[in-house]
Amino acid sequence: MTTQQLINQIKKKQSFLCIGLDVDLNKIPQHLLEEEDPIFAFNKAIIDATHQLCVAYKPNTAFYEAYGIKGWQALEKTINYLNDKHPEIYTIADAKRGDIGNTSTMYAKAFFEDLGFDSVTVAPYMGKDSVEPFLTFEDKHTILLALTSNQGAFDFQTKTVDGVELYKQVLKTSKTWKNSENLMYVVGATKAEFLADIRQIIPDSFLLVPGVGAQGGNLQDVCKYGMTDTVGLLINSSRGIIYASQNDDFAQAAAVKAKELQLQMSEILNA
Amino acid sequence: MTTQQLINQIKKKQSFLCIGLDVDLNKIPQHLLEEEDPIFAFNKAIIDATHQLCVAYKPNTAFYEAYGIKGWQALEKTINYLNDKHPEIYTIADAKRGDIGNTSTMYAKAFFEDLGFDSVTVAPYMGKDSVEPFLTFEDKHTILLALTSNQGAFDFQTKTVDGVELYKQVLKTSKTWKNSENLMYVVGATKAEFLADIRQIIPDSFLLVPGVGAQGGNLQDVCKYGMTDTVGLLINSSRGIIYASQNDDFAQAAAVKAKELQLQMSEILNA
């Protein structure tokens, strides 16, 4: 998917919501465990109930790998379902991969070609040649970790490197990489006040913003400091939406929570 | 596996060789493609031919994910084969994972519990709470990326942070984390001269050293600067061993290459 197609979808749906499909079998309604593929059954119900309220879905691969082969089958079914039934939806493999060049190429093929995701999250620690293989794929995005939403972000990301914080160094350096127009960045909502500085470095890039809701980030603050003329934001919510209810009404409850966020987003877009 | 069991194995085999099982279907002997599971067939032949010459095997998950479900099945078969037939062998999932706390816990369960690896490689960018969940598992090791073997290591890892290079900051900070005695570190052989400094910070920790062979690192230099009283090194070679021949004799050719390295290691251990 191109960036313009994503922007068009945001305008049409009046939403820049991304829903994180982080399925934990201990947290889903217990009757689903009788299904042949409980993870996919859960995802399908959530997608069916919320796809008009969001523009993107983001399965975190950890939650699928934790269930071995069955988990990967559920991930494949989920991305295939999205690509078949809702091709307008933007898909993010939240995988946080990154390795030396030829190995990163294997990861890029896995997520872009084999699974068919529109984008994948990548860690920057190994530098240019660990990220550039992802950037060579046309109409695919690489979402680089910049400033994450967890407490550990302060261990290294905010430390000063050659006069500027490491996460800013990552932003600046990544702009010099080949095909850097295919980059987006992860910036946690819990650090919304950092967004003004970040926009000085990357005025136009899309940001994937986790941490709204369960992790305590605030939507209004994120938009105040991070929104661009073409929106430039994908706000992720996972647990706050998909586990809104653990009863039979889980999908409707998820839709109610997604609708609340979509309405707030619509107001912001029209302000 | 405990660190002491690993050291005992090194002394017994007179080897601290780790063989990287990075299987690319374009590079393996073509007759294997007729097997039901070509990746596992290749790994099994390599393991059968080399297990007395090395102490560890390290599949890089990228090469398995690139083949989807079949790749994960091959990874499962490979780790099960190692744990069943060669329980004395140390196993490393080269996965370079790392995420916020509850998500890292899912990755740790996937690699330590579901797959049964002895260790997993982890990226440090997200800090303490992204790594500590891995460290809670008893008799399992977390191998943290410090200074990698690729050119991109110079983009961020060697940049100066608060007066010391980022990779040294990673080493120092990680020592303060809970259960840090379960840490090992990745340090590329291509940067052997850095090892003297590294040993000032982590005098006893085991290092996983990629980059000998195909990437140009030198075994003697690594041992000169990095070896401890209890060895403290696992030297990885992937392509240089497993692709020594692309003909029917690939397993014997791999054993010849592994034996060359094992003999050099034996000489160093007895020097």
Coordinates of C-alpha atoms in Angstrom, one line a residue:
Chain A
M1 CA 0.0 0.0 0.0
T2 CA 1.2 3.5 -0.8
T3 CA 1.3 6.3 1.8
Q4 CA -1.3 8.1 -0.2
Q5 CA -3.7 5.2 -0.1
L6 CA -3.3 5.1 3.7
I7 CA -4.1 8.8 3.9
N8 CA -7.1 8.4 1.6
Q9 CA -8.4 5.7 3.9
I10 CA -7.9 7.9 7.0
K11 CA -9.9 10.7 5.4
K12 CA -12.7 8.4 4.3
K13 CA -13.1 6.7 7.6
Q14 CA -12.3 9.7 9.7
S15 CA -10.0 7.5 11.8
F16 CA -6.3 7.0 12.2
L17 CA -6.8 4.1 14.6
C18 CA -4.7 1.0 14.5
I19 CA -5.9 -2.0 16.5
G20 CA -3.2 -4.3 18.0
L21 CA -4.1 -8.0 17.6
D22 CA -2.1 -9.3 20.6
V23 CA -4.0 -12.4 21.3
D24 CA -3.4 -14.1 24.7
L25 CA -5.4 -17.4 25.1
N26 CA -5.7 -16.6 28.8
K27 CA -7.6 -13.4 28.1
I28 CA -10.0 -14.3 25.4
P29 CA -13.6 -15.6 26.1
Q30 CA -13.3 -19.2 27.1
H31 CA -15.9 -20.5 24.7
L32 CA -13.6 -19.6 21.8
L33 CA -11.1 -22.3 23.1
E34 CA -13.5 -24.9 21.7
E35 CA -12.9 -23.5 18.2
E36 CA -10.4 -25.3 15.9
D37 CA -8.3 -22.1 15.8
P38 CA -9.2 -19.9 18.8
I39 CA -6.7 -17.2 17.9
F40 CA -8.0 -16.7 14.4
A41 CA -11.7 -17.0 15.6
F42 CA -11.0 -14.2 18.0
N43 CA -9.2 -12.0 15.4
K44 CA -11.9 -12.6 12.8
A45 CA -14.6 -11.6 15.3
I46 CA -12.7 -8.4 16.3
I47 CA -12.0 -7.5 12.6
D48 CA -15.6 -8.1 11.6
A49 CA -16.8 -5.8 14.4
T50 CA -14.2 -3.0 14.0
H51 CA -12.9 -2.8 10.4
Q52 CA -15.0 0.3 9.6
L53 CA -13.6 2.2 12.6
C54 CA -9.9 1.7 12.1
V55 CA -7.5 1.9 9.2
A56 CA -4.9 -0.6 10.4
Y57 CA -4.4 -3.9 12.3
K58 CA -1.1 -4.7 14.0
P59 CA -0.5 -8.3 15.2
N60 CA 2.5 -8.5 17.5
T61 CA 4.4 -11.6 16.4
A62 CA 5.4 -12.5 20.0
F63 CA 1.8 -13.5 20.7
Y64 CA 1.7 -15.9 17.8
E65 CA 5.2 -17.4 18.2
A66 CA 4.3 -18.2 21.8
Y67 CA 1.9 -20.8 20.4
G68 CA 4.4 -22.4 18.0
I69 CA 3.1 -23.7 14.6
K70 CA -0.5 -23.2 15.6
G71 CA 0.3 -19.6 16.3
W72 CA 2.0 -19.0 13.0
Q73 CA -1.0 -20.7 11.2
A74 CA -3.3 -18.2 13.1
L75 CA -1.1 -15.3 12.0
E76 CA -1.2 -16.5 8.3
K77 CA -5.0 -16.9 8.5
T78 CA -5.4 -13.5 10.0
I79 CA -3.3 -11.6 7.4
N80 CA -4.9 -13.6 4.6
Y81 CA -8.3 -12.8 5.9
L82 CA -7.4 -9.1 6.0
N83 CA -5.9 -9.1 2.6
D84 CA -8.8 -11.0 1.0
K85 CA -11.8 -9.3 2.8
H86 CA -10.4 -5.9 3.6
P87 CA -7.7 -5.0 1.1
E88 CA -8.1 -1.3 2.0
I89 CA -6.8 -2.0 5.5
Y90 CA -3.2 -1.3 6.3
T91 CA -1.4 -4.2 8.0
I92 CA 1.6 -4.0 10.3
A93 CA 3.7 -7.0 11.5
D94 CA 4.9 -5.8 14.8
A95 CA 8.0 -8.0 14.8
K96 CA 10.8 -5.6 15.8
R97 CA 13.3 -7.5 13.7
G98 CA 16.8 -6.6 12.5
D99 CA 19.9 -8.5 11.6
I100 CA 22.9 -8.3 9.3
G101 CA 22.2 -7.6 5.7
N102 CA 21.5 -11.0 4.1
T103 CA 19.5 -12.1 7.1
S104 CA 17.4 -8.9 7.2
T105 CA 16.6 -9.7 3.6
M106 CA 15.1 -13.0 4.7
Y107 CA 13.0 -11.3 7.3
A108 CA 11.8 -8.8 4.8
K109 CA 10.8 -11.6 2.4
A110 CA 9.0 -13.4 5.2
F111 CA 6.8 -10.4 6.2
F112 CA 6.4 -8.6 2.9
E113 CA 6.3 -11.5 0.4
D114 CA 5.4 -14.7 2.2
L115 CA 2.9 -13.2 4.6
G116 CA 2.0 -10.1 2.6
F117 CA 2.0 -7.4 5.3
D118 CA 2.2 -3.8 4.2
S119 CA 4.8 -3.0 6.9
V120 CA 7.0 -4.4 9.6
T121 CA 8.5 -2.9 12.7
V122 CA 12.4 -3.0 12.8
A123 CA 14.9 -2.3 15.6
P124 CA 17.7 0.2 14.7
Y125 CA 20.6 -1.0 17.0
M126 CA 22.4 -2.8 14.1
G127 CA 22.4 0.2 11.9
K128 CA 22.1 0.9 8.2
D129 CA 22.8 -2.4 6.6
S130 CA 20.3 -4.1 8.9
V131 CA 17.5 -1.8 7.9
E132 CA 18.1 -1.0 4.2
P133 CA 17.1 -4.5 3.0
F134 CA 13.6 -3.8 4.2
L135 CA 13.5 -0.5 2.4
T136 CA 14.0 -1.9 -1.1
F137 CA 10.5 -3.3 -1.3
E138 CA 8.1 -1.1 -3.3
D139 CA 4.9 0.1 -1.6
K140 CA 6.0 -1.4 1.7
H141 CA 6.9 0.5 4.8
T142 CA 9.5 -0.2 7.4
I143 CA 8.6 1.2 10.8
L144 CA 11.7 1.9 12.8
L145 CA 11.8 1.9 16.6
A146 CA 12.7 5.5 17.6
L147 CA 11.3 6.3 21.1
T148 CA 9.3 3.4 22.5
S149 CA 6.5 3.6 25.1
N150 CA 8.1 1.5 27.9
Q151 CA 10.1 2.6 30.9
G152 CA 13.2 1.0 29.4
A153 CA 13.2 3.7 26.7
F154 CA 15.1 5.9 29.1
D155 CA 18.0 3.3 29.4
F156 CA 19.5 4.1 26.1
Q157 CA 17.1 5.9 23.7
T158 CA 17.1 9.2 25.5
K159 CA 20.8 9.1 26.4
T160 CA 22.9 11.9 24.7
V161 CA 25.0 10.7 21.7
D162 CA 27.3 13.3 20.1
G163 CA 25.2 16.1 21.6
V164 CA 21.7 14.8 20.8
E165 CA 19.6 12.0 22.2
L166 CA 20.1 8.5 20.7
Y167 CA 16.5 8.4 19.4
K168 CA 17.1 11.7 17.5
Q169 CA 20.3 10.3 16.2
V170 CA 18.4 7.3 14.9
L171 CA 15.8 9.6 13.2
K172 CA 18.5 11.8 11.6
T173 CA 20.8 9.0 10.5
S174 CA 17.9 6.9 9.1
K175 CA 17.0 9.8 6.8
T176 CA 20.3 9.3 4.9
W177 CA 19.6 5.6 4.1
K178 CA 18.6 4.5 0.7
N179 CA 14.9 4.5 0.0
S180 CA 14.3 6.3 3.4
E181 CA 11.0 7.6 2.0
N182 CA 9.7 4.1 2.9
L183 CA 10.4 4.7 6.6
M184 CA 7.8 5.3 9.4
Y185 CA 8.7 5.5 13.0
V186 CA 7.5 4.1 16.4
V187 CA 7.1 6.9 18.9
G188 CA 5.3 6.1 22.2
A189 CA 2.3 8.1 23.3
T190 CA 3.6 8.0 26.8
K191 CA 6.2 10.5 25.6
A192 CA 3.9 12.9 23.7
E193 CA 5.9 16.0 24.8
F194 CA 8.9 14.7 22.8
L195 CA 6.8 14.8 19.6
A196 CA 7.4 18.5 18.9
D197 CA 11.2 18.0 18.8
I198 CA 10.7 14.8 16.7
R199 CA 8.6 16.8 14.1
Q200 CA 11.6 19.1 13.7
I201 CA 13.6 16.2 12.4
I202 CA 11.0 14.3 10.5
P203 CA 8.2 16.8 9.6
D204 CA 6.2 14.5 7.3
S205 CA 6.9 10.9 8.2
F206 CA 4.1 8.7 9.5
L207 CA 4.4 7.8 13.2
L208 CA 3.1 4.6 14.7
V209 CA 2.1 5.6 18.2
P210 CA 1.6 2.8 20.8
G211 CA 0.8 3.4 24.4
V212 CA -2.6 5.2 24.2
G213 CA -4.9 3.6 26.8
A214 CA -3.5 0.7 28.8
Q215 CA 0.0 2.3 28.9
G216 CA -1.3 5.7 29.9
G217 CA -0.7 7.9 26.8
N218 CA -3.1 10.7 25.8
L219 CA -4.6 11.0 22.3
Q220 CA -5.1 14.8 22.4
D221 CA -1.5 15.4 23.4
V222 CA -0.2 13.1 20.7
C223 CA -2.2 14.9 18.1
K224 CA -1.3 18.4 19.4
Y225 CA 2.4 17.7 19.0
G226 CA 2.6 15.1 16.3
M227 CA -0.1 15.6 13.7
T228 CA 0.9 16.9 10.2
D229 CA -1.1 18.3 7.3
T230 CA -1.6 14.7 6.0
V231 CA -2.3 13.4 9.6
G232 CA 1.0 11.5 9.8
L233 CA -0.2 9.4 12.8
L234 CA -1.4 5.9 13.4
I235 CA -2.5 5.5 16.9
N236 CA -2.4 2.0 18.2
S237 CA -4.6 0.5 20.9
S238 CA -4.4 -3.2 21.7
R239 CA -5.6 -4.3 25.2
G240 CA -7.9 -1.4 25.7
I241 CA -10.0 -2.5 22.7
I242 CA -9.6 -6.2 22.2
Y243 CA -10.1 -7.1 25.9
A244 CA -12.9 -4.6 26.6
S245 CA -15.0 -7.6 27.6
Q246 CA -14.0 -11.2 28.2
N247 CA -17.6 -12.4 27.8
D248 CA -19.6 -13.4 24.7
D249 CA -20.1 -9.7 23.8
F250 CA -16.3 -9.2 23.4
A251 CA -16.5 -8.2 19.7
Q252 CA -19.3 -5.6 20.3
A253 CA -17.5 -4.3 23.4
A254 CA -14.3 -3.9 21.2
A255 CA -16.4 -2.0 18.6
V256 CA -17.7 0.3 21.3
K257 CA -14.2 1.1 22.5
A258 CA -13.0 1.6 18.9
K259 CA -15.9 3.8 18.1
E260 CA -15.1 6.0 21.1
L261 CA -11.6 6.5 19.8
Q262 CA -12.8 7.0 16.2
L263 CA -15.2 9.7 17.3
Q264 CA -12.4 11.5 19.2
M265 CA -10.2 11.2 16.1
S266 CA -13.0 12.5 13.8
E267 CA -13.4 15.6 16.1
I268 CA -9.7 16.2 16.0
L269 CA -9.6 15.9 12.2
N270 CA -12.4 18.4 11.8
A271 CA -11.2 20.8 14.4
Chain B
M1 CA 21.8 -25.8 30.5
T2 CA 24.1 -24.2 33.2
T3 CA 27.2 -22.3 32.3
Q4 CA 29.2 -24.9 34.1
Q5 CA 27.8 -27.7 31.9
L6 CA 28.7 -25.6 28.8
I7 CA 32.3 -25.2 30.1
N8 CA 32.5 -28.9 30.9
Q9 CA 31.5 -29.7 27.3
I10 CA 34.1 -27.3 25.9
K11 CA 36.8 -28.9 27.9
K12 CA 35.8 -32.4 26.9
K13 CA 35.4 -31.7 23.2
Q14 CA 38.4 -29.3 23.1
S15 CA 36.1 -27.0 21.1
F16 CA 34.2 -23.8 21.6
L17 CA 32.7 -23.8 18.2
C18 CA 29.1 -22.9 17.5
I19 CA 27.7 -23.8 14.1
G20 CA 25.1 -21.5 12.6
L21 CA 22.2 -23.3 10.9
D22 CA 21.2 -20.6 8.5
V23 CA 19.6 -22.7 5.8
D24 CA 18.9 -21.1 2.4
L25 CA 17.1 -23.5 0.0
N26 CA 19.0 -21.8 -2.9
K27 CA 22.3 -22.9 -1.4
I28 CA 21.7 -26.5 -0.3
P29 CA 22.4 -29.5 -2.5
Q30 CA 19.6 -29.7 -5.0
H31 CA 18.8 -33.4 -4.3
L32 CA 17.6 -32.5 -0.8
L33 CA 14.8 -30.5 -2.3
E34 CA 13.1 -33.8 -3.0
E35 CA 13.0 -34.6 0.7
E36 CA 9.7 -34.0 2.6
D37 CA 11.4 -31.4 4.7
P38 CA 14.6 -30.3 2.9
I39 CA 15.6 -27.8 5.7
F40 CA 15.5 -30.4 8.4
A41 CA 17.1 -33.0 6.2
F42 CA 20.0 -30.6 5.6
N43 CA 20.3 -29.7 9.3
K44 CA 20.2 -33.4 10.4
A45 CA 23.0 -34.3 8.0
I46 CA 25.1 -31.3 9.2
I47 CA 24.4 -32.2 12.9
D48 CA 25.2 -35.9 12.4
A49 CA 28.5 -35.0 10.8
T50 CA 29.7 -32.2 13.1
H51 CA 28.2 -32.7 16.6
Q52 CA 31.4 -34.1 18.1
L53 CA 33.4 -31.0 16.8
C54 CA 31.2 -28.3 18.2
V55 CA 29.5 -27.4 21.4
A56 CA 26.6 -25.4 20.1
Y57 CA 24.2 -24.9 17.2
K58 CA 22.6 -21.6 16.4
P59 CA 19.7 -21.5 13.9
N60 CA 18.9 -17.9 12.9
T61 CA 15.1 -17.6 12.9
A62 CA 15.0 -15.4 9.8
F63 CA 16.0 -18.3 7.6
Y64 CA 13.0 -20.3 9.0
E65 CA 10.4 -17.6 9.1
A66 CA 11.2 -16.9 5.4
Y67 CA 9.6 -20.3 4.6
G68 CA 6.5 -19.7 6.7
I69 CA 4.8 -22.6 8.5
K70 CA 7.2 -25.1 6.8
G71 CA 10.1 -23.1 8.1
W72 CA 8.8 -23.2 11.7
Q73 CA 8.1 -26.9 11.4
A74 CA 11.8 -27.4 10.3
L75 CA 13.0 -25.2 13.2
E76 CA 10.9 -27.3 15.7
K77 CA 12.2 -30.6 14.2
T78 CA 15.7 -29.3 14.4
I79 CA 15.6 -28.2 18.1
N80 CA 13.7 -31.4 19.0
Y81 CA 16.4 -33.5 17.2
L82 CA 19.1 -31.7 19.1
N83 CA 17.4 -32.0 22.5
D84 CA 16.6 -35.7 22.0
K85 CA 19.8 -37.0 20.4
H86 CA 22.4 -34.6 21.7
P87 CA 21.2 -33.1 25.0
E88 CA 24.8 -32.1 25.8
I89 CA 24.7 -29.6 22.9
Y90 CA 24.1 -25.9 23.8
T91 CA 21.3 -24.4 21.6
I92 CA 20.9 -20.8 20.6
A93 CA 17.9 -19.3 19.0
D94 CA 19.4 -16.3 17.1
A95 CA 16.2 -14.3 17.1
K96 CA 17.3 -10.8 18.1
R97 CA 13.9 -10.2 19.8
G98 CA 13.0 -7.6 22.3
D99 CA 9.7 -5.8 23.1
I100 CA 7.8 -4.2 26.0
G101 CA 7.7 -6.3 29.2
N102 CA 4.6 -8.5 28.8
T103 CA 5.4 -9.1 25.1
S104 CA 9.0 -10.1 25.8
T105 CA 7.6 -12.6 28.3
M106 CA 5.7 -14.2 25.3
Y107 CA 9.0 -14.4 23.3
A108 CA 10.8 -15.9 26.2
K109 CA 8.1 -18.6 26.6
A110 CA 8.2 -19.2 22.9
F111 CA 12.0 -19.9 22.7
F112 CA 12.7 -21.3 26.2
E113 CA 9.5 -23.3 26.9
D114 CA 7.7 -24.0 23.7
L115 CA 10.8 -24.7 21.5
G116 CA 13.2 -25.6 24.4
F117 CA 16.3 -23.6 23.4
D118 CA 19.0 -23.0 26.0
S119 CA 19.4 -19.4 25.0
V120 CA 18.1 -16.6 22.7
T121 CA 19.7 -13.5 21.3
V122 CA 18.0 -10.2 22.3
A123 CA 18.3 -6.6 21.1
P124 CA 19.0 -4.0 23.8
Y125 CA 17.4 -0.8 22.3
M126 CA 14.2 -1.0 24.4
G127 CA 16.1 -1.3 27.7
K128 CA 15.7 -3.0 31.0
D129 CA 12.1 -4.1 31.0
S130 CA 12.4 -5.5 27.5
V131 CA 15.3 -7.8 28.6
E132 CA 14.5 -8.8 32.2
P133 CA 11.6 -11.1 31.3
F134 CA 14.1 -13.3 29.5
L135 CA 16.4 -13.3 32.5
T136 CA 13.9 -14.9 34.9
F137 CA 14.2 -18.3 33.3
E138 CA 16.4 -20.7 35.3
D139 CA 19.3 -22.3 33.5
K140 CA 18.6 -20.3 30.4
H141 CA 20.8 -17.6 28.9
T142 CA 19.9 -14.3 27.2
I143 CA 22.5 -13.2 24.7
L144 CA 22.4 -9.5 24.4
L145 CA 23.6 -7.7 21.2
A146 CA 26.5 -5.5 22.2
L147 CA 28.8 -4.9 19.3
T148 CA 27.7 -6.7 16.2
S149 CA 29.8 -7.9 13.2
N150 CA 28.3 -5.8 10.5
Q151 CA 29.3 -2.4 9.1
G152 CA 26.1 -0.8 10.6
A153 CA 27.6 -1.4 14.1
F154 CA 29.3 1.9 13.6
D155 CA 26.1 3.8 13.0
F156 CA 25.0 3.8 16.7
Q157 CA 26.8 1.1 18.7
T158 CA 30.2 2.8 18.7
K159 CA 28.8 6.4 19.1
T160 CA 29.8 8.0 22.4
V161 CA 27.0 8.2 25.0
D162 CA 27.8 10.1 28.2
G163 CA 31.5 9.6 27.7
V164 CA 31.6 6.0 26.6
E165 CA 30.5 4.1 23.5
L166 CA 26.9 3.0 23.4
Y167 CA 27.9 -0.7 23.3
K168 CA 29.9 -0.2 26.5
Q169 CA 26.9 1.6 28.0
V170 CA 24.8 -1.5 27.1
L171 CA 27.3 -3.8 28.8
K172 CA 27.6 -1.6 32.0
T173 CA 23.8 -1.0 32.3
S174 CA 22.8 -4.6 31.7
K175 CA 25.0 -5.7 34.6
T176 CA 22.6 -3.8 36.9
W177 CA 19.5 -5.8 35.7
K178 CA 17.9 -8.5 37.8
N179 CA 19.3 -12.0 37.2
S180 CA 22.1 -10.4 35.0
E181 CA 24.2 -13.5 35.7
N182 CA 22.1 -15.1 33.0
L183 CA 23.4 -12.7 30.4
M184 CA 25.9 -13.5 27.6
Y185 CA 26.8 -11.0 24.9
V186 CA 27.2 -10.8 21.1
V187 CA 30.5 -9.3 20.1
G188 CA 31.6 -9.6 16.4
A189 CA 34.9 -11.1 15.5
T190 CA 35.4 -8.4 13.0
K191 CA 36.0 -6.0 15.9
A192 CA 38.4 -8.2 17.9
E193 CA 40.6 -5.3 19.0
F194 CA 37.6 -4.0 21.0
L195 CA 37.6 -7.2 23.1
A196 CA 40.3 -6.0 25.5
D197 CA 38.1 -3.0 26.5
I198 CA 35.0 -5.2 26.7
R199 CA 36.8 -7.6 29.1
Q200 CA 37.4 -4.7 31.5
I201 CA 33.6 -4.3 31.8
I202 CA 32.5 -8.0 31.7
P203 CA 35.6 -10.0 32.7
D204 CA 33.8 -13.4 33.0
S205 CA 30.7 -13.3 30.8
F206 CA 30.4 -15.7 27.9
L207 CA 30.6 -14.0 24.5
L208 CA 29.0 -15.3 21.3
V209 CA 31.3 -14.2 18.5
P210 CA 30.0 -14.2 15.0
G211 CA 31.9 -13.1 12.0
V212 CA 34.8 -15.6 11.9
G213 CA 35.3 -16.8 8.4
A214 CA 32.8 -15.4 5.8
Q215 CA 32.7 -12.0 7.5
G216 CA 36.5 -11.8 7.8
G217 CA 37.1 -12.1 11.6
N218 CA 40.2 -13.8 12.9
L219 CA 40.1 -16.6 15.5
Q220 CA 43.5 -16.0 17.0
D221 CA 42.8 -12.3 17.6
V222 CA 39.5 -13.0 19.2
C223 CA 41.0 -15.5 21.6
K224 CA 44.0 -13.3 22.4
Y225 CA 41.8 -10.4 23.6
G226 CA 38.6 -12.2 24.6
M227 CA 39.4 -15.6 26.3
T228 CA 38.9 -16.0 30.0
D229 CA 40.1 -18.6 32.5
T230 CA 36.9 -20.6 31.8
V231 CA 37.2 -19.9 28.0
G232 CA 34.2 -17.5 27.9
L233 CA 33.9 -17.7 24.1
L234 CA 31.5 -19.3 21.7
I235 CA 32.8 -18.8 18.2
N236 CA 30.2 -19.0 15.5
S237 CA 30.7 -20.0 11.9
S238 CA 27.7 -20.5 9.6
R239 CA 28.3 -20.2 5.9
G240 CA 32.0 -21.2 6.1
I241 CA 30.9 -24.6 7.4
I242 CA 27.5 -25.5 6.2
Y243 CA 28.1 -24.4 2.6
A244 CA 31.6 -25.8 2.3
S245 CA 30.3 -27.9 -0.5
Q246 CA 27.0 -27.8 -2.4
N247 CA 27.4 -31.3 -3.7
D248 CA 26.4 -34.7 -2.2
D249 CA 29.5 -34.5 0.1
F250 CA 28.2 -31.4 1.8
A251 CA 28.0 -32.9 5.3
Q252 CA 31.5 -34.4 5.1
A253 CA 32.8 -31.1 3.7
A254 CA 31.2 -29.3 6.6
A255 CA 32.9 -31.7 9.1
V256 CA 36.2 -31.1 7.5
K257 CA 35.8 -27.3 8.0
A258 CA 34.5 -27.8 11.5
K259 CA 37.5 -30.1 12.3
E260 CA 39.9 -27.4 11.0
L261 CA 38.4 -24.9 13.5
Q262 CA 38.2 -27.4 16.3
L263 CA 41.9 -28.3 15.9
Q264 CA 42.8 -24.6 16.0
M265 CA 40.7 -24.2 19.1
S266 CA 42.3 -27.3 20.8
E267 CA 45.8 -25.7 20.1
I268 CA 44.7 -22.5 21.7
L269 CA 43.2 -24.2 24.7
N270 CA 46.4 -26.1 25.3
A271 CA 48.8 -23.3 24.6

